[in-house]
Amino acid sequence: MLAKVCSAAVNGIDAYPVEVEVNAGYGDTMIALVGLPDAAVKESKDRVSTALTNSGYKFPMGKTTINLAPADVRKEGPSFDLPIALAMLAASEQIESDQLDNFVTVGELALTGGVRSVKGVLPIALRAQADGKVGILVPAENAAEAAVVQGLNVIPVQNLRETAQFLEGEIRIAPVKVDIARLFDHPPDDDVDFSEVKGQESVKRALEIAAAGGHNVILIGPPGTGKSMLAKRLATILPPLTLAEALETTKIHSIVGLLKPGQALVTQRPFRAPHHTASDAGLLGGNINPTPGEISLAHHGVLFLDELPEFKRSVLETMRQPLEEGVVTISRAAGTMTFPSQFMLVAAMNPSPDGKMPGESRSSPREIQNYLGRISGPLLDRIDLHIEVPSVKFREMAAAQPGESSARIRERVIAARRLQHARFAAKPKVTCNARMGARELKAFCELDEATGDLLKQAMTEYNLSARAYDRILKVARTIADLAASENITADHVSEAIQYRSLDRQLWG
């Protein structure tokens, strides 16, 4: 007898439907699994056969053929265990149900018949909704994640027998519901705060501008000046995630398997800090079948690269496309994948090999130049704010008065982002000032004659590139938004230029 169960698999960050077809026929007892399965899928034959026996069912006699369609796409992971087992039960007439076509089913089987959690449930649930399915059968640990998809019955299952009884109508399992508003209705549980940072007021101001406009930042200063401390606190002043952003971020974390058991959504902006020994595949994503890397895991959040010159030059250069376009494209023999990567880059580095400023360093000018030369000009041009982090003075360190809290800074950042959301309401791809293109710059960053002359003088004096010109305009627009100013003034442009001068002092 032939039976079919609906399932799904993940390709990139989206899912596609997979039909699990099982035919139980005559002949010698054996299982043939086809449809481009990988090693984990091939091993499902042994897991499923043992789970069937331990769940009180009979193993089908004769030749059993299992096909995973479409047959020209490689299938990965153990998530097909449960649909294969259900299809085998239906094909051998051990269960009878007219509900198999109404549900998408995923889950790994333990040898006892228990159902274990799998990766990528959220994109699979979204696919099931798009295909008009009644519901989805998922492991209980993944139920909350799938339940954020509205209008879909999410049935949590604990084991194979319970799943079969539900499909036959012998038992009822209540669908899992999630209150999405409640997930966002809590203050961020940050362990760090800007009030803990002594001094560095100018750096805090620059980071506030970066957060308000979504700009990339590089912090340059000697060791012990608080570069890492400041960078880790940047996430505490970013605006909260919208539902659309949270869904995108959660999809990526679900595919990689970073969601905690029972976690429904990623509701706080991610902060990723890979080590400088990270490979191309670790940072950008890759492997034989491409999976998201660190820059995609930082989507809608912060990617912190400490000791920037210590990263391999090839790794840094491959970041140019994602920094410019907000996506990363990976080509492999198995196919081409595009992952979203709209993140804020925060980089930190010493000004010389021994950590001192060039005028105080014992390193030779050539050594300093070689050290700084590990970061190319084109990459540096894509970083909007270049900030010098000086040593903290003793009186600032000894001051008992705490600094301004992250909560207060965040209020100003949110107010500036509201202005940007209203400005770009007709342009959904432009989420903040840092994402403006040529048309938006022309429409929203118009300068009067005196302000234009000031910017022209800076371009000539610092020998800035055309890309740096655009970055200055974007930062000036953000500074104006923080001041609730409709027009960009000379003061706003002057402050924005200040954040482009440091690279010319060190690299020029």
Short mmCIF file of C-alpha atoms in Angstrom, two decimals:
data_model
loop_
_atom_site.label_atom_id
_atom_site.label_comp_id
_atom_site.label_asym_id
_atom_site.label_seq_id
_atom_site.Cartn_x
_atom_site.Cartn_y
_atom_site.Cartn_z
CA MET A 1 0.00 0.00 0.00
CA LEU A 2 1.14 3.56 -0.73
CA ALA A 3 1.00 6.36 1.89
CA LYS A 4 2.10 10.00 1.88
CA VAL A 5 2.92 12.39 4.74
CA CYS A 6 3.66 16.10 4.29
CA SER A 7 6.89 17.45 5.73
CA ALA A 8 9.32 20.28 4.93
CA ALA A 9 13.02 21.13 4.89
CA VAL A 10 15.05 24.32 5.09
CA ASN A 11 16.95 25.77 2.16
CA GLY A 12 18.83 28.96 3.10
CA ILE A 13 16.56 30.66 5.63
CA ASP A 14 13.29 29.55 4.02
CA ALA A 15 11.57 26.18 3.89
CA TYR A 16 10.22 24.15 0.99
CA PRO A 17 7.64 21.31 1.10
CA VAL A 18 8.82 17.70 1.12
CA GLU A 19 6.49 14.76 0.48
CA VAL A 20 7.43 11.60 2.33
CA GLU A 21 6.11 8.70 0.23
CA VAL A 22 6.21 5.12 1.50
CA ASN A 23 5.24 2.02 -0.42
CA ALA A 24 4.98 -1.29 1.42
CA GLY A 25 5.18 -4.20 -1.02
CA TYR A 26 6.08 -7.86 -1.32
CA GLY A 27 9.50 -9.44 -1.43
CA ASP A 28 12.40 -9.74 0.96
CA THR A 29 12.17 -7.52 4.03
CA MET A 30 14.28 -4.43 3.38
CA ILE A 31 14.09 -0.64 3.33
CA ALA A 32 15.13 1.44 0.32
CA LEU A 33 15.48 5.18 1.06
CA VAL A 34 15.72 7.48 -1.99
CA GLY A 35 15.44 11.21 -2.69
CA LEU A 36 19.04 12.45 -2.16
CA PRO A 37 19.26 11.80 1.62
CA ASP A 38 22.41 12.75 3.52
CA ALA A 39 24.03 10.51 6.14
CA ALA A 40 21.71 11.67 8.96
CA VAL A 41 18.63 10.94 6.84
CA LYS A 42 19.96 7.52 5.77
CA GLU A 43 20.43 6.60 9.42
CA SER A 44 16.76 7.33 10.05
CA LYS A 45 15.94 3.80 8.79
CA ASP A 46 17.51 2.31 11.90
CA ARG A 47 16.02 4.90 14.28
CA VAL A 48 12.54 4.52 12.79
CA SER A 49 12.52 0.72 12.76
CA THR A 50 13.60 0.55 16.41
CA ALA A 51 11.15 3.32 17.46
CA LEU A 52 8.27 1.47 15.76
CA THR A 53 9.04 -1.74 17.62
CA ASN A 54 9.49 -0.01 20.99
CA SER A 55 6.24 1.90 20.49
CA GLY A 56 4.27 -1.34 20.13
CA TYR A 57 3.90 -1.38 16.34
CA LYS A 58 4.93 -4.06 13.86
CA PHE A 59 7.78 -3.50 11.46
CA PRO A 60 6.44 -3.73 7.85
CA MET A 61 7.32 -6.98 6.15
CA GLY A 62 8.49 -7.09 2.54
CA LYS A 63 10.24 -4.39 0.60
CA THR A 64 9.53 -0.85 1.88
CA THR A 65 10.47 2.02 -0.43
CA ILE A 66 10.74 5.52 1.05
CA ASN A 67 10.94 8.49 -1.30
CA LEU A 68 11.61 12.09 -0.23
CA ALA A 69 10.26 14.36 -2.97
CA PRO A 70 11.45 16.51 -4.68
CA ALA A 71 14.15 13.96 -5.42
CA ASP A 72 16.63 16.43 -6.96
CA VAL A 73 17.20 18.45 -3.74
CA ARG A 74 19.52 17.09 -1.05
CA LYS A 75 17.79 16.36 2.27
CA GLU A 76 19.61 16.94 5.56
CA GLY A 77 19.11 16.23 9.25
CA PRO A 78 16.97 13.91 11.36
CA SER A 79 13.71 15.91 11.09
CA PHE A 80 12.18 13.35 8.67
CA ASP A 81 12.15 10.54 11.28
CA LEU A 82 8.61 11.21 12.50
CA PRO A 83 6.96 11.66 9.06
CA ILE A 84 8.73 8.53 7.76
CA ALA A 85 7.46 6.50 10.73
CA LEU A 86 3.88 7.77 10.28
CA ALA A 87 3.97 7.03 6.56
CA MET A 88 5.24 3.49 7.26
CA LEU A 89 2.39 2.94 9.72
CA ALA A 90 -0.15 4.20 7.19
CA ALA A 91 1.36 2.16 4.35
CA SER A 92 1.24 -1.02 6.46
CA GLU A 93 -2.36 -0.18 7.52
CA GLN A 94 -1.50 0.04 11.20
CA ILE A 95 -3.11 3.48 11.39
CA GLU A 96 -5.98 4.96 9.38
CA SER A 97 -6.35 8.71 9.19
CA ASP A 98 -7.64 11.32 6.74
CA GLN A 99 -5.60 14.03 8.49
CA LEU A 100 -2.17 13.22 7.04
CA ASP A 101 -2.56 15.74 4.20
CA ASN A 102 -3.74 18.51 6.55
CA PHE A 103 -0.61 18.65 8.72
CA VAL A 104 3.07 19.22 8.11
CA THR A 105 5.10 16.88 10.32
CA VAL A 106 8.70 17.18 11.56
CA GLY A 107 10.62 15.56 14.40
CA GLU A 108 13.54 13.33 15.31
CA LEU A 109 12.77 9.97 16.87
CA ALA A 110 14.54 8.47 19.86
CA LEU A 111 14.90 4.69 19.95
CA THR A 112 12.17 4.62 22.59
CA GLY A 113 9.74 6.35 20.22
CA GLY A 114 10.07 9.73 21.90
CA VAL A 115 10.12 12.84 19.70
CA ARG A 116 13.16 15.11 19.98
CA SER A 117 13.52 18.74 18.96
CA VAL A 118 14.86 19.73 15.53
CA LYS A 119 16.28 22.87 13.91
CA GLY A 120 14.47 25.26 11.58
CA VAL A 121 10.91 24.83 12.88
CA LEU A 122 9.92 28.51 12.45
CA PRO A 123 10.59 28.69 8.68
CA ILE A 124 8.85 25.31 8.31
CA ALA A 125 5.79 26.65 10.17
CA LEU A 126 5.74 29.73 7.94
CA ARG A 127 5.88 27.44 4.91
CA ALA A 128 2.98 25.36 6.24
CA GLN A 129 0.92 28.53 6.68
CA ALA A 130 1.74 29.70 3.16
CA ASP A 131 0.71 26.32 1.74
CA GLY A 132 -2.68 26.51 3.48
CA LYS A 133 -2.14 23.62 5.89
CA VAL A 134 -4.44 23.21 8.89
CA GLY A 135 -1.57 22.75 11.30
CA ILE A 136 1.86 21.38 12.05
CA LEU A 137 2.96 18.45 14.22
CA VAL A 138 6.19 19.38 16.00
CA PRO A 139 8.24 18.22 19.00
CA ALA A 140 6.93 19.74 22.22
CA GLU A 141 10.19 21.68 22.74
CA ASN A 142 9.69 23.44 19.38
CA ALA A 143 5.99 24.20 19.83
CA ALA A 144 6.36 27.74 21.16
CA GLU A 145 8.66 28.64 18.27
CA ALA A 146 6.11 27.44 15.69
CA ALA A 147 3.18 29.03 17.54
CA VAL A 148 4.31 32.58 16.71
CA VAL A 149 2.87 31.90 13.23
CA GLN A 150 -0.71 33.11 13.50
CA GLY A 151 -3.58 31.06 12.07
CA LEU A 152 -1.76 27.72 12.28
CA ASN A 153 -2.68 24.90 14.68
CA VAL A 154 0.58 23.90 16.37
CA ILE A 155 0.27 20.42 17.88
CA PRO A 156 3.04 19.48 20.36
CA VAL A 157 3.80 15.77 20.35
CA GLN A 158 5.84 13.79 22.89
CA ASN A 159 6.19 10.41 21.19
CA LEU A 160 5.28 8.38 18.13
CA ARG A 161 2.28 6.56 19.63
CA GLU A 162 0.74 9.81 20.88
CA THR A 163 1.13 11.30 17.40
CA ALA A 164 -0.53 8.31 15.73
CA GLN A 165 -3.42 8.34 18.22
CA PHE A 166 -3.96 12.06 17.60
CA LEU A 167 -4.14 11.55 13.83
CA GLU A 168 -6.62 8.68 14.27
CA GLY A 169 -8.78 10.84 16.52
CA GLU A 170 -8.34 8.66 19.61
CA ILE A 171 -6.92 11.51 21.72
CA ARG A 172 -7.08 15.28 21.54
CA ILE A 173 -4.00 17.51 21.90
CA ALA A 174 -4.66 21.20 22.49
CA PRO A 175 -2.82 23.52 20.07
CA VAL A 176 -0.13 25.70 21.61
CA LYS A 177 -0.88 29.43 21.69
CA VAL A 178 1.65 32.22 22.18
CA ASP A 179 0.88 35.80 23.21
CA ILE A 180 3.28 37.68 20.96
CA ALA A 181 2.60 41.04 22.62
CA ARG A 182 3.64 39.60 25.99
CA LEU A 183 6.93 38.35 24.53
CA PHE A 184 7.90 41.95 23.80
CA ASP A 185 6.28 43.43 26.91
CA HIS A 186 9.26 43.28 29.24
CA PRO A 187 12.34 45.46 29.76
CA PRO A 188 15.61 44.20 28.27
CA ASP A 189 17.46 41.99 30.75
CA ASP A 190 20.83 43.62 30.16
CA ASP A 191 23.67 42.74 32.49
CA VAL A 192 25.62 45.84 31.42
CA ASP A 193 24.80 49.55 31.34
CA PHE A 194 26.41 52.74 30.07
CA SER A 195 26.19 54.21 33.58
CA GLU A 196 29.08 51.88 34.53
CA VAL A 197 31.44 53.58 32.06
CA LYS A 198 33.57 56.31 33.65
CA GLY A 199 34.39 59.28 31.42
CA GLN A 200 34.59 58.83 27.63
CA GLU A 201 31.71 61.25 27.06
CA SER A 202 32.74 61.99 23.47
CA VAL A 203 32.83 58.26 22.68
CA LYS A 204 29.41 57.74 24.26
CA ARG A 205 28.08 60.56 22.09
CA ALA A 206 29.47 58.90 18.96
CA LEU A 207 27.96 55.53 19.91
CA GLU A 208 24.60 57.21 20.50
CA ILE A 209 24.76 58.61 16.97
CA ALA A 210 25.72 55.18 15.63
CA ALA A 211 22.76 53.53 17.39
CA ALA A 212 20.33 56.23 16.26
CA GLY A 213 21.24 55.83 12.58
CA GLY A 214 22.41 52.21 12.43
CA HIS A 215 25.95 53.30 11.49
CA ASN A 216 29.13 51.19 11.52
CA VAL A 217 31.80 52.21 14.04
CA ILE A 218 35.53 51.66 14.58
CA LEU A 219 37.08 52.41 17.98
CA ILE A 220 40.81 53.16 18.00
CA GLY A 221 42.78 53.54 21.21
CA PRO A 222 45.42 52.03 23.50
CA PRO A 223 44.65 48.93 25.59
CA GLY A 224 42.67 49.58 28.77
CA THR A 225 40.73 52.59 27.49
CA GLY A 226 37.41 50.73 27.53
CA LYS A 227 36.88 49.92 23.84
CA SER A 228 35.42 46.48 24.48
CA MET A 229 33.46 47.73 27.48
CA LEU A 230 31.83 50.46 25.36
CA ALA A 231 31.13 48.13 22.44
CA LYS A 232 29.36 45.57 24.63
CA ARG A 233 27.05 48.28 25.93
CA LEU A 234 26.02 49.51 22.49
CA ALA A 235 23.33 46.83 22.25
CA THR A 236 21.67 48.26 25.39
CA ILE A 237 20.79 51.53 23.63
CA LEU A 238 19.52 50.10 20.35
CA PRO A 239 15.76 50.37 19.68
CA PRO A 240 13.65 47.25 20.31
CA LEU A 241 13.06 44.75 17.53
CA THR A 242 9.87 44.98 15.51
CA LEU A 243 7.86 41.79 14.98
CA ALA A 244 9.09 41.49 11.39
CA GLU A 245 12.71 41.91 12.52
CA ALA A 246 12.22 39.40 15.35
CA LEU A 247 10.82 36.81 12.95
CA GLU A 248 13.75 37.23 10.55
CA THR A 249 16.28 37.00 13.38
CA THR A 250 14.55 34.00 14.95
CA LYS A 251 14.50 32.12 11.62
CA ILE A 252 18.29 32.41 11.38
CA HIS A 253 18.87 31.37 14.99
CA SER A 254 16.42 28.48 14.59
CA ILE A 255 18.24 27.12 11.54
CA VAL A 256 21.57 27.17 13.37
CA GLY A 257 20.01 25.65 16.52
CA LEU A 258 20.66 28.55 18.90
CA LEU A 259 17.13 28.84 20.30
CA LYS A 260 16.69 27.64 23.87
CA PRO A 261 14.14 24.84 24.54
CA GLY A 262 10.70 26.43 24.65
CA GLN A 263 11.90 29.79 23.32
CA ALA A 264 9.37 31.34 20.94
CA LEU A 265 11.14 34.43 19.58
CA VAL A 266 14.42 36.30 19.73
CA THR A 267 13.12 39.56 21.20
CA GLN A 268 16.45 41.32 21.84
CA ARG A 269 18.91 42.44 19.23
CA PRO A 270 21.75 39.92 18.93
CA PHE A 271 25.34 40.76 19.88
CA ARG A 272 27.92 38.54 18.21
CA ALA A 273 31.64 38.74 18.99
CA PRO A 274 33.62 36.13 16.99
CA HIS A 275 37.31 35.58 17.79
CA HIS A 276 39.89 36.97 15.38
CA THR A 277 40.85 33.41 14.40
CA ALA A 278 37.42 32.94 12.76
CA SER A 279 37.52 31.51 9.24
CA ASP A 280 35.71 32.78 6.15
CA ALA A 281 33.02 30.12 6.58
CA GLY A 282 32.64 30.88 10.29
CA LEU A 283 32.15 34.59 9.69
CA LEU A 284 30.26 34.64 6.39
CA GLY A 285 28.67 31.20 6.45
CA GLY A 286 29.47 28.23 4.28
CA ASN A 287 30.28 24.51 4.53
CA ILE A 288 29.24 22.04 1.81
CA ASN A 289 25.59 23.01 2.20
CA PRO A 290 25.77 26.71 3.14
CA THR A 291 24.54 27.70 6.58
CA PRO A 292 24.45 31.19 8.18
CA GLY A 293 27.68 32.56 9.66
CA GLU A 294 28.34 35.14 12.36
CA ILE A 295 27.37 38.12 10.21
CA SER A 296 23.94 36.61 9.58
CA LEU A 297 23.54 35.65 13.24
CA ALA A 298 24.13 39.37 13.95
CA HIS A 299 21.26 40.33 11.59
CA HIS A 300 19.37 43.31 13.07
CA GLY A 301 21.97 43.45 15.84
CA VAL A 302 25.66 44.11 16.47
CA LEU A 303 28.74 42.34 15.11
CA PHE A 304 31.74 43.17 17.31
CA LEU A 305 35.20 42.50 15.87
CA ASP A 306 37.83 43.09 18.54
CA GLU A 307 41.47 43.45 17.48
CA LEU A 308 40.40 44.12 13.90
CA PRO A 309 43.88 43.97 12.29
CA GLU A 310 44.35 40.46 13.72
CA PHE A 311 41.60 39.07 11.48
CA LYS A 312 42.76 37.55 8.22
CA ARG A 313 42.75 40.12 5.45
CA SER A 314 40.82 37.77 3.17
CA VAL A 315 38.09 37.46 5.84
CA LEU A 316 37.79 41.22 6.22
CA GLU A 317 37.67 41.87 2.49
CA THR A 318 34.80 39.43 2.01
CA MET A 319 32.73 41.58 4.39
CA ARG A 320 32.49 44.40 1.87
CA GLN A 321 29.42 43.04 0.10
CA PRO A 322 27.35 42.45 3.26
CA LEU A 323 28.34 45.85 4.65
CA GLU A 324 27.18 47.56 1.46
CA GLU A 325 24.16 45.47 0.46
CA GLY A 326 22.90 43.95 3.72
CA VAL A 327 23.06 40.40 2.34
CA VAL A 328 25.78 37.79 1.89
CA THR A 329 25.81 35.46 -1.11
CA ILE A 330 27.61 32.12 -0.82
CA SER A 331 28.25 29.95 -3.86
CA ARG A 332 29.05 26.27 -3.49
CA ALA A 333 28.77 23.19 -5.67
CA ALA A 334 25.48 22.39 -3.95
CA GLY A 335 24.05 25.77 -4.99
CA THR A 336 23.99 29.47 -4.20
CA MET A 337 22.51 30.78 -0.96
CA THR A 338 21.74 34.34 0.07
CA PHE A 339 21.49 35.14 3.77
CA PRO A 340 20.40 38.50 5.28
CA SER A 341 23.12 40.43 7.11
CA GLN A 342 21.89 43.88 8.07
CA PHE A 343 24.06 44.37 11.12
CA MET A 344 25.92 47.18 12.82
CA LEU A 345 29.65 46.60 12.61
CA VAL A 346 31.55 47.69 15.71
CA ALA A 347 35.30 47.19 15.37
CA ALA A 348 38.04 47.90 17.89
CA MET A 349 41.79 48.10 17.41
CA ASN A 350 45.03 49.47 18.80
CA PRO A 351 46.68 52.38 16.94
CA SER A 352 50.03 50.53 16.68
CA PRO A 353 51.49 47.03 17.22
CA ASP A 354 52.52 47.84 20.81
CA GLY A 355 49.18 49.54 21.55
CA LYS A 356 50.43 53.13 21.88
CA MET A 357 49.52 56.11 19.71
CA PRO A 358 51.92 56.64 16.77
CA GLY A 359 53.74 59.57 18.43
CA GLU A 360 54.38 57.52 21.60
CA SER A 361 54.92 54.08 20.07
CA ARG A 362 58.29 52.34 20.08
CA SER A 363 57.36 50.62 16.80
CA SER A 364 59.00 51.98 13.67
CA PRO A 365 56.89 53.97 11.18
CA ARG A 366 57.10 51.05 8.76
CA GLU A 367 55.83 48.61 11.42
CA ILE A 368 52.96 50.93 12.27
CA GLN A 369 52.10 51.38 8.60
CA ASN A 370 52.15 47.62 8.00
CA TYR A 371 49.93 47.09 11.03
CA LEU A 372 47.38 49.69 9.96
CA GLY A 373 47.63 48.55 6.35
CA ARG A 374 45.97 45.26 7.23
CA ILE A 375 42.71 47.20 6.98
CA SER A 376 42.10 48.34 3.43
CA GLY A 377 40.84 51.77 2.47
CA PRO A 378 37.69 50.42 0.77
CA LEU A 379 36.72 48.57 3.96
CA LEU A 380 37.44 51.63 6.08
CA ASP A 381 35.27 53.76 3.80
CA ARG A 382 32.33 51.52 4.65
CA ILE A 383 32.68 52.35 8.36
CA ASP A 384 30.79 55.56 9.08
CA LEU A 385 32.32 56.71 12.37
CA HIS A 386 36.02 56.51 13.26
CA ILE A 387 36.39 57.26 16.96
CA GLU A 388 39.54 57.81 18.98
CA VAL A 389 39.22 56.36 22.48
CA PRO A 390 41.68 58.19 24.76
CA SER A 391 42.97 57.04 28.13
CA VAL A 392 40.63 57.81 31.02
CA LYS A 393 41.84 60.49 33.42
CA PHE A 394 42.19 59.69 37.12
CA ARG A 395 39.57 62.18 38.26
CA GLU A 396 37.03 60.60 35.92
CA MET A 397 37.85 57.12 37.20
CA ALA A 398 37.57 58.26 40.84
CA ALA A 399 34.28 60.13 40.32
CA ALA A 400 31.46 58.73 42.45
CA GLN A 401 28.72 60.10 40.19
CA PRO A 402 27.54 57.40 37.75
CA GLY A 403 27.28 58.20 34.08
CA GLU A 404 24.08 58.52 32.08
CA SER A 405 22.12 55.27 31.99
CA SER A 406 21.49 53.19 28.90
CA ALA A 407 17.73 53.67 29.37
CA ARG A 408 17.95 57.45 28.97
CA ILE A 409 20.22 57.24 25.96
CA ARG A 410 17.92 54.65 24.44
CA GLU A 411 14.95 57.02 24.71
CA ARG A 412 16.74 59.56 22.48
CA VAL A 413 17.76 56.81 20.05
CA ILE A 414 14.16 55.56 19.77
CA ALA A 415 12.91 59.11 19.18
CA ALA A 416 15.41 59.55 16.33
CA ARG A 417 14.45 56.18 14.82
CA ARG A 418 10.76 57.18 14.86
CA LEU A 419 11.60 60.17 12.68
CA GLN A 420 13.44 57.87 10.28
CA HIS A 421 10.59 55.35 10.13
CA ALA A 422 8.18 58.16 9.25
CA ARG A 423 10.60 59.52 6.65
CA PHE A 424 11.11 56.16 4.96
CA ALA A 425 7.54 54.87 5.36
CA ALA A 426 7.18 54.48 1.59
CA LYS A 427 10.55 52.70 1.33
CA PRO A 428 10.37 49.48 3.40
CA LYS A 429 13.91 48.42 2.47
CA VAL A 430 15.37 51.59 4.02
CA THR A 431 15.12 50.91 7.75
CA CYS A 432 17.46 53.64 9.04
CA ASN A 433 19.71 56.46 7.84
CA ALA A 434 22.68 54.14 7.31
CA ARG A 435 20.65 52.24 4.69
CA MET A 436 19.89 55.28 2.53
CA GLY A 437 20.74 55.01 -1.16
CA ALA A 438 21.55 57.71 -3.68
CA ARG A 439 17.90 58.71 -4.14
CA GLU A 440 17.27 59.03 -0.42
CA LEU A 441 20.45 61.06 0.06
CA LYS A 442 19.33 63.48 -2.63
CA ALA A 443 15.82 63.76 -1.20
CA PHE A 444 16.56 63.96 2.54
CA CYS A 445 20.11 65.29 2.89
CA GLU A 446 19.94 68.57 1.01
CA LEU A 447 22.49 71.19 2.17
CA ASP A 448 22.43 74.95 1.91
CA GLU A 449 25.28 76.74 0.15
CA ALA A 450 27.38 77.51 3.26
CA THR A 451 27.07 73.95 4.62
CA GLY A 452 27.91 72.54 1.19
CA ASP A 453 31.06 74.66 1.01
CA LEU A 454 32.11 73.38 4.44
CA LEU A 455 31.77 69.77 3.28
CA LYS A 456 33.61 70.55 0.04
CA GLN A 457 36.53 71.99 2.01
CA ALA A 458 36.70 68.87 4.21
CA MET A 459 36.65 66.60 1.17
CA THR A 460 39.63 68.44 -0.29
CA GLU A 461 41.61 68.76 2.95
CA TYR A 462 41.23 65.11 4.02
CA ASN A 463 41.23 63.68 0.48
CA LEU A 464 38.03 61.79 1.21
CA SER A 465 36.42 59.38 -1.25
CA ALA A 466 32.97 59.68 -2.80
CA ARG A 467 31.78 56.91 -0.48
CA ALA A 468 33.08 58.86 2.53
CA TYR A 469 31.08 61.88 1.28
CA ASP A 470 27.89 59.81 1.38
CA ARG A 471 28.75 58.51 4.85
CA ILE A 472 29.22 62.03 6.18
CA LEU A 473 25.80 63.03 4.84
CA LYS A 474 24.16 60.01 6.46
CA VAL A 475 25.80 60.68 9.84
CA ALA A 476 24.88 64.38 9.61
CA ARG A 477 21.27 63.39 8.93
CA THR A 478 21.30 61.24 12.08
CA ILE A 479 22.80 64.03 14.18
CA ALA A 480 20.03 66.31 12.92
CA ASP A 481 17.42 63.68 13.85
CA LEU A 482 18.81 63.46 17.40
CA ALA A 483 18.39 67.22 17.60
CA ALA A 484 14.87 66.92 16.09
CA SER A 485 15.98 69.23 13.30
CA GLU A 486 14.29 69.00 9.90
CA ASN A 487 17.28 70.52 8.11
CA ILE A 488 20.94 69.56 8.23
CA THR A 489 22.97 72.53 9.48
CA ALA A 490 26.67 73.37 9.42
CA ASP A 491 26.98 72.21 13.05
CA HIS A 492 25.64 68.78 12.16
CA VAL A 493 28.01 68.43 9.20
CA SER A 494 30.98 69.66 11.28
CA GLU A 495 30.37 66.96 13.88
CA ALA A 496 29.97 64.32 11.18
CA ILE A 497 33.27 65.38 9.55
CA GLN A 498 34.97 65.04 12.92
CA TYR A 499 34.19 61.32 12.86
CA ARG A 500 35.97 60.91 9.48
CA SER A 501 39.25 62.65 10.27
CA LEU A 502 40.91 60.00 12.40
CA ASP A 503 41.45 57.51 9.57
CA ARG A 504 43.27 60.17 7.54
CA GLN A 505 45.52 61.05 10.49
CA LEU A 506 46.56 57.40 10.94
CA TRP A 507 46.25 55.96 7.43
CA GLY A 508 46.95 59.02 5.29
#
